[in-house]
Amino acid sequence: MKTAKILWSSSSILINVIIGIYIYLQQIGPSDLAERFQFMNEIWPLYGGHWRAEMILITMMAISALFFAIYFKNISWLTISVGKIIVLGTYAFMLGGFRNTSVELATMANQMATVVFMLGSFIFYIGLFHLYLKSDLLKPWLRYLATTVALILSVGFFLIYILIIAPLGNLLYIINAYYGWQLKPITNH
């Protein structure tokens, strides 16, 4: 239980650092698509390393959520873990489809990664919505905030991924970290 709590909470905090790095890389890169892919390849150790680190954090979330699903016999945690497992498929496209490939192939890999990411994120946020809706571990105001944000993100990922959605995701990861630390072991296990 302790290890799962550490995995869940630490990955929920560290993912915000990784997202910040990605935003920075996107801002310093050129806006032209062909030039952007060339830029990514020029600094591939940074991009590739970033995505590998992100993949490890998402794996930590998936493992801990799966543990919680089994431990608490909770469908919300199972849904969360399935969402994160689907998101892990994104990294095969990004790590394998962007390095030293044509613009057309990189564009296709990006579109495939986006579809997988959107589906996994939608499932993940539905799971969080259900988890926080039923939870008594959070103070009422924080539970309301987490439930509302998870619902907005679910709808947002379902409809369209826009810049407003990502910062809300960061906020929910911070709440996830706090929630993870609040989990209590079942005494009769």
XYZ file of C-alpha atoms in Angstrom:
189
model
C 0.000 0.000 0.000
C 2.770 2.419 0.961
C 4.638 1.852 -2.308
C 1.483 2.350 -4.371
C 0.713 5.585 -2.523
C 4.244 6.843 -3.203
C 4.024 5.850 -6.891
C 0.630 7.520 -7.337
C 1.392 10.725 -5.466
C 4.944 11.286 -6.711
C 4.044 10.588 -10.342
C 1.028 12.893 -10.054
C 3.323 15.700 -8.927
C 6.248 14.985 -11.276
C 4.004 14.795 -14.350
C 3.470 18.543 -13.942
C 7.227 19.103 -14.279
C 7.276 16.954 -17.421
C 4.296 18.830 -18.862
C 6.107 22.102 -18.143
C 9.167 20.865 -20.041
C 6.969 19.885 -22.998
C 5.295 23.303 -23.034
C 8.713 24.956 -22.975
C 9.971 22.782 -25.845
C 6.857 23.591 -27.871
C 7.341 27.317 -27.276
C 10.997 27.429 -28.328
C 10.436 25.311 -31.447
C 9.470 26.709 -34.837
C 5.795 26.874 -35.770
C 6.227 25.475 -39.290
C 5.533 21.727 -39.145
C 8.531 20.593 -41.210
C 10.843 22.882 -39.263
C 9.348 21.670 -35.974
C 10.074 18.017 -36.796
C 13.608 18.973 -37.847
C 14.018 20.896 -34.567
C 12.803 17.857 -32.615
C 15.392 15.668 -34.310
C 18.163 18.199 -33.683
C 17.478 18.044 -29.952
C 16.193 14.458 -29.919
C 17.978 13.471 -26.693
C 15.879 16.126 -24.944
C 12.579 15.203 -26.639
C 13.173 11.454 -26.449
C 14.354 11.672 -22.844
C 11.353 13.792 -21.934
C 8.921 11.274 -23.417
C 10.714 8.350 -21.772
C 10.469 10.092 -18.396
C 6.786 10.851 -19.027
C 6.217 7.210 -20.000
C 7.754 6.053 -16.712
C 5.513 8.412 -14.733
C 2.394 7.243 -16.587
C 3.465 3.648 -15.908
C 3.801 4.465 -12.210
C 0.257 5.853 -12.251
C -1.091 2.812 -14.074
C 0.603 0.362 -11.692
C -0.541 2.157 -8.559
C -4.093 2.594 -9.882
C -4.227 -1.111 -10.724
C -3.015 -1.950 -7.214
C -5.706 0.302 -5.715
C -8.345 -1.296 -7.985
C -7.451 -4.728 -6.663
C -6.839 -3.654 -3.069
C -10.031 -1.597 -2.705
C -12.059 -3.682 -5.223
C -12.972 -0.399 -6.891
C -14.110 0.080 -10.494
C -13.024 3.736 -10.471
C -9.397 2.759 -9.910
C -9.669 0.070 -12.575
C -11.004 2.644 -15.045
C -8.160 5.001 -14.122
C -5.576 2.264 -14.694
C -7.095 1.265 -18.047
C -7.003 4.907 -19.167
C -3.335 5.221 -18.261
C -2.477 1.888 -19.896
C -4.085 3.149 -23.115
C -2.143 6.431 -22.833
C 1.072 4.389 -22.688
C 0.418 3.447 -26.327
C 1.008 7.088 -27.228
C 4.725 6.787 -26.540
C 5.283 4.085 -29.159
C 4.107 6.560 -31.794
C 6.066 9.495 -30.411
C 9.305 7.659 -29.700
C 9.153 5.547 -32.851
C 7.447 7.893 -35.285
C 9.235 11.221 -34.924
C 12.943 10.403 -34.986
C 14.569 10.717 -38.403
C 11.319 10.236 -40.321
C 9.704 12.177 -43.119
C 7.291 14.977 -42.306
C 4.442 12.849 -43.657
C 5.318 9.871 -41.433
C 5.886 12.106 -38.397
C 2.534 13.802 -39.036
C 0.810 10.427 -39.227
C 2.541 9.270 -36.008
C 1.456 12.483 -34.303
C -2.165 12.008 -35.380
C -2.140 8.398 -34.164
C -0.544 9.410 -30.861
C -3.161 12.122 -30.416
C -6.049 9.700 -30.944
C -4.621 7.183 -28.465
C -3.847 9.944 -25.947
C -7.337 11.418 -26.232
C -9.045 8.046 -25.698
C -6.851 7.096 -22.759
C -7.217 10.521 -21.162
C -10.994 10.441 -21.561
C -11.169 7.051 -19.798
C -8.715 8.211 -17.111
C -10.740 11.340 -16.326
C -14.027 9.417 -16.268
C -12.413 7.122 -13.692
C -11.250 10.093 -11.620
C -14.693 11.668 -11.846
C -16.301 8.498 -10.490
C -13.603 8.072 -7.834
C -13.916 11.586 -6.469
C -17.707 11.596 -6.753
C -17.887 8.644 -4.347
C -14.916 9.510 -2.111
C -14.978 10.678 1.484
C -11.190 11.201 1.756
C -11.245 14.779 0.499
C -12.723 17.791 2.210
C -16.079 18.640 0.565
C -14.751 21.696 -1.290
C -11.757 19.767 -2.657
C -13.962 16.812 -3.598
C -16.333 19.171 -5.420
C -13.389 20.827 -7.200
C -11.824 17.484 -8.192
C -15.152 16.074 -9.378
C -15.928 19.195 -11.393
C -12.456 19.349 -12.954
C -12.532 15.637 -13.818
C -15.953 16.056 -15.438
C -14.782 19.091 -17.431
C -11.680 17.198 -18.548
C -13.735 14.153 -19.516
C -16.035 16.275 -21.639
C -13.088 18.294 -22.922
C -11.111 15.260 -24.047
C -14.235 13.770 -25.513
C -15.060 16.874 -27.550
C -11.723 18.551 -28.288
C -8.329 18.992 -26.680
C -7.715 22.711 -26.224
C -5.181 24.752 -24.276
C -7.597 25.383 -21.401
C -7.925 21.644 -20.718
C -4.215 20.977 -20.049
C -3.840 23.353 -17.048
C -6.950 21.839 -15.486
C -5.284 18.449 -15.891
C -2.266 19.765 -13.993
C -4.503 20.935 -11.160
C -6.168 17.535 -10.997
C -2.766 15.806 -10.825
C -1.936 17.909 -7.763
C -5.240 16.887 -6.161
C -4.413 13.273 -7.124
C -1.150 13.528 -5.207
C -2.930 14.770 -2.078
C -5.596 12.076 -2.455
C -2.929 9.392 -2.755
C -1.399 10.436 0.529
C -4.818 10.353 2.209
C -5.516 6.697 1.305
C -5.731 4.479 4.368
C -4.913 0.759 4.447
C -7.762 -1.661 4.978
C -7.227 -3.112 8.419
C -8.713 -6.567 7.761
C -6.606 -7.366 4.658
